[in-house]
Amino acid sequence: MTADLEIGLYIFLLAGFLGYHIITRVPPLLHTPLMSATNAISGISLIGSLVVTGAGYSPLSTVLGTIAVACSSTNVVGGFLITDRMLRMFKRQEDMAGPSRRRPVSARTLWIAATVAVGVLLVVAASGRLDPGPGGAARLGVSHQALSFFYILSAVLFILGLKGLSSPRWARRGMFAAEIGMLMAIVGTLFHHEIVSYQWIAVGLAVGSTVGATMGLRIPMTAVPQRTALSHSLGALAATLVGISEYVRHGAGIGAILMTAVGFEVVIGALTFTGSLMAAAKLQELLRGAPITYRGQNRSNMAILVAMAALLVTLVAVPGASALFFIMVALALAFGFLLVLPIGAADMPVVIALLNSYAGLADAAMGFVLTNRIQIITGSLDGTSGFLLSLLMCRAMNRSARNVLFGAFGQIEADAGRAEGTAKGTVRTIVPDEVPGLLDGARSVIIVPGYGMAVAQAQHGVAELAKVLAKRGIDVKYAIHPVAGRMPGHMNVLLAEANVPYDQLYEMEQINAYFGEADLALVVGANDVTNPAARSDRSSPLYGMPILEVDRAKSIIVLKRSMRPGFAGVDNDLYYNDKCMMLFGDARDSLTKLFTAMK
Ligand code: NAP
């Protein structure tokens, strides 16, 4: 084992432990921003891509590097912009009452630019080296030590950035630190002694920044899951292309250790690339969301996995067998596609979180290939974050990690379909005009949002209704289940977008204590997360899943379009409860009618 590999492995493990401790402290409220923040930080693969593009190893390296620069910079710009957009939405009641005390973005941008400029000047001055460039012209280069110093500082700022996500109060400041860290690493790398040309770097950066800025500023909050999947695919593509470029550059002379790292980089990168593209297409409904299965699926997937492992082992022994290398890449591309094919769209969030961790691993492998320790750190942080989020989702859905890891996704839907119950009693309905009467003398209402609120884009209607209730002197709280919606923290982001103060949002463990005293629980497009069968019916696929105890409220109104089941495909016992009234219709329309009736 070489010293570089040994140090790299230590760094990888330590960053993973550190990531675990920091990320477990991020509250569910900020799980969606956490995903986009780690995504932006993992765009640090940009620095490796910059060197490959600018070093002029070969025309192929320059082409692959330019595409990698475009992909990585899309993630950096888009990831930070959308994270900031989300974090700006999280406000407390007191923030909303007074004038905004937040600094304007323009001042902030100036501060970043000034800090980076001063930093670069200081480091260049300290390392002060003039390299003879092509044609004898002198060019300024940063010494290896100075660049390492830059990277260490950037890594510290990234860690502080993630630490900031432990509270919405510090989150923006934390992300600001991470943004400075990213800028420092990029600007420092532009002075890397191996970079001899900037032409293609400029092209890649221009394309990536434009695409990233457009995505970051324009994408609606309801499309965040598919954007996240898409950016994982871009990060993974960058890692794959840099891996291919490095393999071609070193040729048969590539050592066993480097070959192993390149092999991992391209295999994980390629499968994450196609897997994430599939996930994004299913979420965007470009592909059929239902699981696509066929006979012998698991066996054929396993055969591809074994073939890839065999090819990697062969390549480590005979690195010059380039045909095998490209077959391995092709198999990995096919594997990612086939892995996600049998998974239903509703299970995509777990897949996205897992692919997030794979993208982190590909990034870390790239760090090993380029002996770039900051990439090892960020890859490890990203990998840990994705893995932890997928485990948290599994726990909240009462699914085992094994079930997730070994790809039995969609199975629960099939089982649940069989378990779909027959009608268990009478269902009472209510019309909007009857609701004001029901609320006479009411003092407390708990709003329970779910996936249907996201589908109907009814978050603004919910917020408006809450204001009317508050004007009547009614205390309004929101009950947030950790897996309500289709990705971790989904409901928090949507409600924040509608200017609901985050101190009115209560996590499941807190709010369950309040349901007994609530005069009304208003369920807006939530279903599975309110099903009492999860507590009492051992035969239910939901049995054991912690739920919001809506059935303990004095009265319940459910806004949904029909009696159709939710994601788990099971009938909801709540709807047959004597206290429960169904207000059928699209949630947004129903809320508009309720709002008019209440006024
Ligand atoms: P849900 O159980 O999927 O139910 C959503 C309900 O919304 C449906 O019953 C549907 O009923 C209603 N709906 C859909 N469109 C509507 C519209 N336009 N207006 C009004 N209602 C509408 O949702 P949930 O209670 O939020 O539970 C989330 C589920 O997703 C859980 O089973 C969870 O395990 C799973 N999941 C979550 C995550 C995550 O990270 N959040 C990840 C993976 C899986 P109608 O069709 O009758 O309107």
XYZ file of C-alpha atoms and ligand atoms in Angstrom:
647
model
C 0.000 0.000 0.000
C 1.412 3.421 -0.935
C 1.548 6.280 1.555
C -0.955 8.254 -0.558
C -3.470 5.412 -0.520
C -3.034 4.889 3.216
C -3.546 8.578 3.990
C -6.473 8.699 1.548
C -8.190 5.786 3.281
C -7.720 7.366 6.723
C -9.176 10.621 5.419
C -12.102 8.804 3.794
C -12.999 6.976 7.014
C -12.560 9.975 9.299
C -14.618 12.220 7.006
C -17.313 9.533 7.001
C -17.444 9.472 10.831
C -17.443 13.249 11.003
C -20.179 13.374 8.361
C -22.234 10.887 10.351
C -22.092 13.052 13.477
C -22.836 16.282 11.671
C -25.594 14.930 9.458
C -27.468 13.111 12.231
C -27.874 16.552 13.818
C -29.655 18.005 10.786
C -33.368 18.231 11.724
C -35.956 16.640 9.354
C -37.097 20.211 8.636
C -33.899 20.703 6.606
C -33.520 17.295 4.979
C -34.373 18.547 1.481
C -31.884 21.474 1.662
C -29.342 18.974 3.036
C -29.710 16.892 -0.123
C -29.141 19.850 -2.413
C -26.316 21.213 -0.232
C -24.338 17.952 -0.310
C -25.032 17.856 -4.002
C -23.504 21.307 -4.458
C -20.508 20.449 -2.283
C -19.903 17.215 -4.177
C -19.548 19.446 -7.251
C -15.972 19.812 -5.969
C -15.244 17.139 -8.599
C -14.976 20.311 -10.678
C -11.414 20.881 -9.482
C -10.206 17.514 -10.799
C -12.096 18.155 -14.035
C -10.446 21.592 -14.402
C -6.965 20.069 -14.286
C -7.837 17.295 -16.754
C -9.301 19.886 -19.156
C -6.554 22.460 -18.909
C -3.495 20.211 -18.715
C -3.643 19.331 -22.424
C -2.802 15.630 -21.880
C -4.552 14.717 -25.167
C -7.478 15.959 -27.283
C -9.645 13.164 -25.794
C -8.805 14.257 -22.223
C -9.661 17.843 -23.109
C -13.043 16.858 -24.572
C -13.953 14.553 -21.665
C -12.659 17.113 -19.159
C -14.711 19.924 -20.717
C -17.911 17.876 -20.416
C -16.956 17.011 -16.824
C -16.358 20.707 -16.033
C -19.782 21.574 -17.466
C -21.488 18.815 -15.424
C -19.720 19.647 -12.149
C -20.207 23.392 -12.450
C -23.916 22.822 -13.141
C -24.079 21.035 -9.782
C -22.087 23.674 -7.926
C -24.040 26.675 -9.231
C -27.447 24.984 -9.348
C -26.988 23.209 -6.002
C -25.980 26.304 -4.039
C -28.648 28.488 -5.670
C -31.517 26.118 -4.979
C -30.287 25.456 -1.422
C -30.228 29.193 -0.790
C -33.690 29.565 -2.340
C -35.026 26.941 0.029
C -33.259 28.257 3.103
C -34.480 31.803 2.479
C -38.017 30.444 2.734
C -37.567 29.090 6.261
C -38.720 31.888 8.544
C -40.043 32.156 12.084
C -43.156 34.149 13.011
C -41.029 36.977 14.422
C -38.973 37.165 11.189
C -42.209 37.692 9.298
C -43.570 40.300 11.671
C -40.709 42.839 11.446
C -38.775 44.223 8.506
C -36.293 41.770 6.988
C -32.985 41.802 8.831
C -31.303 39.631 6.235
C -28.485 41.091 4.199
C -29.300 41.744 0.577
C -27.813 39.160 -1.748
C -25.828 41.726 -3.718
C -23.825 42.764 -0.634
C -23.228 39.130 0.108
C -21.964 38.443 -3.383
C -19.570 41.371 -3.134
C -18.255 40.045 0.141
C -17.608 36.620 -1.374
C -15.831 38.128 -4.353
C -13.661 40.365 -2.171
C -12.712 37.503 0.166
C -11.740 35.262 -2.705
C -9.754 37.966 -4.475
C -7.800 38.787 -1.301
C -7.279 35.092 -0.571
C -5.962 34.363 -4.038
C -3.637 37.345 -3.969
C -2.281 36.343 -0.562
C -1.637 32.760 -1.579
C -0.140 33.632 -4.928
C 2.057 36.213 -3.236
C 3.096 33.731 -0.567
C 3.910 30.981 -3.049
C 5.140 33.576 -5.603
C 6.320 31.364 -8.415
C 6.541 32.232 -12.094
C 6.518 29.210 -14.384
C 7.729 29.488 -17.928
C 4.583 28.815 -19.939
C 4.349 27.620 -23.538
C 6.492 29.810 -25.826
C 8.585 30.956 -22.892
C 5.945 33.383 -21.526
C 5.970 33.529 -17.756
C 2.790 32.393 -15.983
C 1.831 32.512 -12.371
C 1.491 29.174 -10.618
C 0.515 28.269 -7.068
C 2.942 25.990 -5.281
C 1.706 22.539 -4.306
C 1.847 23.436 -0.602
C -0.142 26.638 -1.074
C -2.819 24.763 -3.002
C -3.010 22.103 -0.289
C -3.499 24.910 2.233
C -6.349 26.254 0.096
C -7.969 22.845 -0.014
C -7.668 22.262 3.743
C -9.351 25.606 4.365
C -12.087 24.749 1.854
C -12.696 21.379 3.551
C -13.088 23.157 6.917
C -15.590 25.569 5.369
C -17.582 22.697 3.827
C -17.800 20.966 7.189
C -18.890 24.225 8.845
C -21.447 24.600 6.056
C -23.008 21.235 6.794
C -22.833 21.923 10.516
C -24.858 25.097 9.915
C -27.713 22.936 8.673
C -28.295 21.760 12.242
C -30.622 24.772 12.630
C -32.557 26.947 10.176
C -31.124 29.936 12.055
C -27.553 29.138 11.036
C -28.195 27.278 7.828
C -27.748 30.192 5.418
C -24.588 31.342 7.133
C -23.260 27.804 6.979
C -23.988 27.578 3.282
C -22.318 30.924 2.790
C -19.154 29.452 4.364
C -19.405 26.441 2.053
C -19.823 28.730 -0.968
C -16.636 30.599 -0.023
C -14.869 27.256 0.431
C -15.959 26.179 -3.044
C -14.880 29.453 -4.640
C -11.482 29.261 -2.934
C -10.918 25.696 -4.115
C -11.915 26.551 -7.688
C -9.923 29.771 -7.943
C -6.879 28.127 -6.348
C -7.105 25.218 -8.815
C -7.141 27.628 -11.749
C -3.527 28.391 -10.770
C -2.631 24.666 -10.666
C 0.812 24.186 -12.199
C -0.425 21.518 -14.653
C -3.019 23.793 -16.260
C -1.587 25.247 -19.464
C -4.708 26.352 -21.331
C -7.944 27.997 -20.198
C -9.917 27.997 -23.425
C -11.923 24.809 -22.850
C -12.158 25.400 -19.125
C -13.934 28.686 -19.923
C -16.334 26.888 -22.283
C -17.174 24.193 -19.700
C -17.626 26.730 -16.907
C -19.811 28.989 -19.056
C -22.102 26.128 -20.112
C -22.292 24.602 -16.619
C -22.888 27.907 -14.844
C -25.638 28.907 -17.270
C -27.435 25.568 -17.005
C -26.903 25.440 -13.215
C -28.147 29.011 -12.692
C -31.230 28.380 -14.827
C -32.032 25.189 -12.951
C -31.286 26.681 -9.549
C -33.400 29.790 -10.069
C -36.253 28.470 -12.179
C -37.077 24.965 -10.993
C -40.313 24.882 -8.969
C -40.098 23.451 -5.460
C -42.428 20.605 -6.474
C -39.770 19.426 -8.987
C -36.954 19.262 -6.426
C -36.896 15.417 -6.313
C -36.231 15.083 -10.064
C -33.693 17.939 -10.028
C -31.820 16.151 -7.267
C -31.754 12.926 -9.308
C -30.578 14.799 -12.384
C -27.721 16.454 -10.548
C -26.567 13.090 -9.147
C -26.410 11.849 -12.712
C -24.316 14.865 -13.788
C -21.863 14.441 -10.884
C -21.529 10.738 -11.657
C -20.995 11.438 -15.366
C -18.172 13.861 -14.501
C -16.477 11.187 -12.349
C -16.862 8.558 -15.105
C -15.414 10.802 -17.814
C -12.437 11.832 -15.703
C -11.851 8.138 -14.872
C -11.887 7.204 -18.582
C -9.547 10.074 -19.385
C -7.096 8.982 -16.669
C -7.190 5.361 -17.849
C -6.455 6.392 -21.447
C -3.694 8.761 -20.300
C -1.829 6.169 -18.226
C -2.455 3.284 -20.651
C -0.842 -0.079 -19.916
C 1.552 1.602 -17.465
C -1.216 2.265 -14.935
C -0.331 0.608 -11.617
C -2.563 -1.902 -9.798
C -3.668 0.583 -7.130
C -4.492 3.319 -9.609
C -6.326 0.799 -11.799
C -8.435 -0.302 -8.824
C -9.350 3.303 -8.012
C -10.120 4.118 -11.667
C -12.192 0.922 -11.919
C -14.305 1.844 -8.889
C -14.654 5.406 -10.148
C -15.972 4.462 -13.593
C -18.145 1.544 -12.435
C -19.884 3.432 -9.615
C -19.974 6.618 -11.701
C -21.476 4.932 -14.776
C -24.170 2.990 -12.905
C -25.090 6.068 -10.869
C -25.297 8.109 -14.078
C -27.854 5.888 -15.831
C -29.641 4.933 -12.586
C -30.155 8.598 -11.668
C -31.309 9.475 -15.179
C -33.912 6.725 -14.930
C -35.005 7.985 -11.503
C -35.345 11.551 -12.822
C -37.329 10.347 -15.865
C -39.717 8.329 -13.673
C -40.264 11.232 -11.291
C -40.854 13.634 -14.186
C -43.301 11.044 -15.570
C -41.319 10.800 -18.810
C -41.196 7.056 -18.128
C -43.909 4.825 -16.724
C -43.758 5.088 -12.929
C -44.872 1.483 -12.336
C -42.164 -1.112 -11.629
C -41.070 -2.846 -14.858
C -40.291 -6.472 -14.115
C -39.509 -9.579 -16.176
C -38.568 -13.202 -15.533
C -35.032 -13.808 -14.279
C -34.502 -10.090 -13.597
C -32.598 -10.518 -10.347
C -30.461 -13.316 -11.773
C -29.483 -11.370 -14.893
C -28.662 -8.283 -12.793
C -26.534 -10.404 -10.497
C -24.740 -11.889 -13.535
C -23.851 -8.387 -14.768
C -22.563 -7.468 -11.314
C -20.351 -10.558 -11.191
C -19.103 -9.880 -14.747
C -18.149 -6.302 -13.800
C -16.274 -7.507 -10.720
C -14.452 -10.152 -12.813
C -13.476 -7.556 -15.436
C -12.162 -5.213 -12.754
C -10.016 -7.968 -11.214
C -8.695 -8.902 -14.691
C -7.880 -5.271 -15.458
C -5.935 -4.904 -12.226
C -3.816 -7.884 -13.356
C -3.655 -6.835 -17.040
C -4.249 -3.056 -17.129
C -3.485 -2.790 -20.851
C -6.617 -4.768 -21.841
C -8.455 -1.610 -22.886
C -11.269 -3.479 -24.693
C -12.196 -5.075 -21.355
C -12.149 -1.650 -19.713
C -14.724 -0.274 -22.126
C -16.880 -3.417 -21.854
C -16.836 -2.886 -18.073
C -17.995 0.738 -18.496
C -20.770 -0.366 -20.876
C -21.926 -3.030 -18.407
C -21.987 -0.477 -15.576
C -24.112 1.876 -17.695
C -26.540 -0.966 -18.426
C -26.534 -2.077 -14.780
C -27.634 1.360 -13.481
C -30.490 1.374 -15.948
C -31.580 -2.191 -15.108
C -31.276 -1.598 -11.360
C -33.845 1.205 -11.359
C -36.178 -0.369 -13.956
C -38.081 -2.578 -11.465
C -38.527 0.209 -8.914
C -41.816 2.105 -8.761
C -41.811 5.927 -8.987
C -43.148 6.181 -5.440
C -40.015 4.465 -4.109
C -37.705 6.788 -6.018
C -36.855 8.990 -2.989
C -35.105 6.073 -1.309
C -33.358 5.325 -4.595
C -32.324 8.971 -4.982
C -30.819 9.033 -1.489
C -28.927 5.821 -2.220
C -27.716 7.129 -5.576
C -26.624 10.259 -3.723
C -24.347 8.100 -1.623
C -23.078 6.236 -4.731
C -22.324 9.578 -6.419
C -20.337 10.495 -3.286
C -18.379 7.242 -3.537
C -17.601 7.894 -7.225
C -16.393 11.339 -6.230
C -14.180 9.915 -3.477
C -12.764 7.343 -5.933
C -11.919 10.239 -8.259
C -10.084 11.831 -5.316
C -8.016 8.640 -4.946
C -7.277 8.601 -8.698
C -6.131 12.236 -8.800
C -4.589 12.105 -5.283
C -6.910 14.944 -4.409
C -7.769 14.757 -0.718
C -10.523 17.355 -0.668
C -12.468 15.200 -3.128
C -11.999 12.215 -0.827
C -13.444 14.280 2.043
C -16.436 15.654 0.143
C -17.129 12.281 -1.494
C -17.161 10.645 1.919
C -19.456 13.358 3.369
C -21.835 13.030 0.427
C -21.801 9.235 0.635
C -22.565 9.312 4.366
C -25.342 11.850 3.964
C -27.118 9.885 1.208
C -26.784 6.619 3.088
C -28.092 8.103 6.350
C -31.065 9.746 4.663
C -32.032 6.505 2.948
C -31.826 4.671 6.290
C -33.947 7.359 7.993
C -36.566 7.037 5.262
C -36.605 3.265 5.632
C -37.072 3.528 9.374
C -39.912 6.046 9.018
C -41.593 3.775 6.450
C -41.017 0.690 8.571
C -38.957 -0.950 5.831
C -35.716 -2.782 6.461
C -32.392 -1.471 5.173
C -31.841 -4.902 3.585
C -35.061 -4.475 1.656
C -33.726 -1.196 0.292
C -30.138 -2.282 -0.323
C -31.012 -5.445 -2.170
C -33.548 -3.861 -4.415
C -36.892 -5.303 -3.363
C -38.447 -1.909 -4.087
C -42.028 -1.899 -5.220
C -42.675 -5.208 -3.469
C -44.558 -3.473 -0.711
C -46.916 -2.007 -3.288
C -47.745 -5.433 -4.655
C -48.298 -6.843 -1.178
C -50.268 -3.801 -0.188
C -52.477 -4.122 -3.235
C -53.499 -7.561 -2.056
C -54.156 -6.218 1.418
C -56.428 -3.446 0.155
C -59.419 -3.732 2.337
C -63.102 -3.880 1.670
C -65.261 -1.052 3.006
C -65.170 -1.139 6.789
C -68.150 1.025 7.628
C -69.952 4.199 6.681
C -68.102 7.172 5.300
C -69.428 10.632 6.223
C -68.976 13.558 3.876
C -68.989 17.301 4.412
C -69.233 20.325 2.087
C -67.198 23.530 2.568
C -70.185 25.612 3.675
C -70.712 23.331 6.692
C -67.167 23.808 8.000
C -67.502 27.317 9.576
C -70.339 26.030 11.779
C -68.176 23.110 12.872
C -65.461 25.522 13.905
C -67.714 27.654 16.141
C -65.998 27.843 19.510
C -62.956 25.902 18.225
C -59.631 26.886 19.820
C -57.158 24.622 18.159
C -56.723 23.201 14.643
C -53.944 20.907 13.460
C -53.248 20.838 9.722
C -51.833 17.546 8.404
C -50.276 17.944 4.943
C -49.370 14.997 2.723
C -48.441 14.053 -0.789
C -51.826 15.224 -2.162
C -50.975 18.787 -1.071
C -47.854 18.625 -3.257
C -49.803 17.160 -6.205
C -52.498 19.843 -5.946
C -49.873 22.559 -5.220
C -52.204 23.525 -2.409
C -49.575 24.844 0.027
C -50.535 28.490 -0.589
C -54.221 27.669 -0.055
C -53.324 25.955 3.213
C -51.370 29.002 4.401
C -54.209 31.377 3.465
C -56.776 29.275 5.317
C -54.498 29.132 8.366
C -54.380 32.939 8.414
C -58.180 33.140 8.387
C -58.345 30.638 11.249
C -55.730 32.595 13.215
C -57.792 35.773 12.731
C -60.676 33.946 14.406
C -58.409 33.380 17.407
C -57.789 29.711 16.601
C -54.376 28.268 17.340
C -52.997 26.584 14.193
C -50.256 23.979 14.177
C -48.907 21.854 11.330
C -48.142 18.166 11.840
C -45.179 16.973 9.751
C -44.602 13.259 9.320
C -40.993 12.429 8.354
C -42.059 10.619 5.167
C -45.148 12.626 4.240
C -44.881 13.432 0.549
C -42.266 11.845 -1.636
C -38.928 12.947 -0.235
C -37.477 13.724 3.186
C -38.517 17.193 4.310
C -40.865 17.571 1.306
C -43.722 19.157 3.290
C -41.400 21.564 5.126
C -40.065 23.038 1.898
C -43.511 23.425 0.332
C -44.960 25.099 3.427
C -41.901 27.334 3.747
C -42.483 28.328 0.111
C -45.992 29.410 1.130
C -44.485 31.551 3.945
C -45.604 29.311 6.783
C -43.288 30.101 9.720
C -41.248 27.032 10.630
C -42.019 27.446 14.331
C -45.609 26.416 13.482
C -44.333 23.118 12.024
C -44.241 20.265 14.512
C -42.460 16.973 14.033
C -44.441 13.779 14.582
C -43.084 13.053 18.081
C -44.000 16.569 19.277
C -47.405 16.977 17.658
C -48.837 13.605 18.652
C -49.155 14.944 22.190
C -51.443 17.750 20.937
C -53.954 15.751 18.863
C -56.045 14.794 21.910
C -56.749 18.486 22.618
C -57.285 19.574 19.001
C -60.832 20.590 18.037
C -60.141 19.740 14.411
C -57.508 17.853 12.455
C -57.566 19.076 8.855
C -55.896 16.446 6.666
C -54.786 17.888 3.320
C -53.847 15.105 0.892
C -52.220 12.909 3.547
C -53.229 9.280 3.758
C -50.774 6.535 4.823
C -49.151 8.704 7.475
C -52.519 8.967 9.272
C -53.677 5.336 8.999
C -54.462 3.945 12.492
C -54.048 0.396 11.105
C -50.308 1.008 11.461
C -50.847 0.799 15.254
C -53.417 -1.949 15.512
C -53.670 -4.194 12.429
C -50.856 -6.756 12.271
C -51.925 -7.814 8.789
C -51.505 -4.291 7.371
C -48.351 -3.565 5.335
C -48.185 -0.330 7.330
C -48.136 -2.140 10.695
C -45.346 -0.760 12.859
C -44.906 2.482 10.902
C -45.071 5.436 13.325
C -48.053 7.614 12.343
C -49.644 10.959 13.137
C -52.375 10.232 15.685
C -55.044 12.186 13.842
C -57.804 9.864 15.091
C -57.391 11.328 18.594
C -58.610 14.786 17.498
C -62.190 15.790 18.455
C -63.182 16.018 14.790
C -61.400 15.278 11.528
C -61.842 16.618 7.989
C -59.970 14.886 5.156
C -59.390 16.707 1.857
C -58.833 14.254 -1.008
C -60.423 13.434 -4.324
C -61.777 9.937 -3.720
C -61.564 6.870 -1.500
C -58.487 5.688 -3.431
C -55.587 4.560 -1.260
C -52.237 6.331 -0.963
C -48.709 5.160 -1.719
C -48.930 1.929 0.314
C -52.123 0.924 -1.497
C -54.125 0.212 1.676
C -57.541 1.345 2.765
C -57.411 3.938 5.540
C -59.362 2.995 8.714
C -59.449 6.667 9.651
C -62.090 7.387 6.989
C -64.609 5.098 8.752
C -64.111 6.789 12.115
C -67.336 8.453 13.394
C -65.451 11.709 13.962
C -64.135 11.801 10.388
C -65.723 13.717 7.478
C -64.510 13.516 3.885
C -64.375 16.684 1.790
C -63.949 15.224 -1.689
C -62.253 17.205 -4.468
C -58.904 18.551 -5.544
C -57.218 19.944 -2.433
C -56.543 23.348 -3.968
C -60.162 23.786 -5.105
C -61.495 22.599 -1.752
C -59.234 25.018 0.114
C -60.389 27.930 -2.042
C -64.002 27.023 -1.239
C -63.209 26.637 2.450
C -61.433 30.002 2.450
C -64.477 31.692 0.882
C -66.853 29.977 3.306
C -64.724 30.960 6.323
C -64.500 34.619 5.280
P -50.073 9.087 0.424
O -50.318 8.026 1.417
O -49.320 8.731 -0.798
O -51.503 9.693 0.058
C -51.619 10.817 -0.723
C -53.085 11.068 -0.927
O -53.193 12.305 -1.612
C -53.773 10.038 -1.791
O -54.540 9.175 -1.018
C -54.592 10.844 -2.792
O -55.948 10.480 -2.699
C -54.407 12.274 -2.327
N -54.284 13.198 -3.455
C -53.548 13.068 -4.575
N -53.723 14.112 -5.373
C -54.601 14.939 -4.743
C -55.157 16.183 -5.062
N -54.887 16.829 -6.222
N -55.987 16.765 -4.165
C -56.293 16.136 -3.014
N -55.782 14.957 -2.660
C -54.940 14.367 -3.524
O -49.311 10.345 1.046
P -48.742 10.595 2.502
O -49.782 10.411 3.544
O -48.021 11.896 2.399
O -47.720 9.420 2.728
C -46.508 9.346 1.998
C -46.302 7.939 1.543
O -45.184 7.939 0.656
C -45.977 7.010 2.697
O -46.534 5.741 2.478
C -44.456 6.956 2.654
O -43.937 5.770 3.204
C -44.221 7.019 1.152
N -42.855 7.517 0.821
C -42.433 8.695 1.304
C -41.133 9.106 1.087
C -40.588 10.407 1.644
O -39.384 10.561 1.751
N -41.431 11.348 1.985
C -40.277 8.309 0.340
C -40.780 7.111 -0.195
C -42.091 6.727 0.057
P -56.946 10.723 -3.950
O -56.295 10.044 -5.111
O -58.227 10.100 -3.524
O -57.045 12.192 -4.139
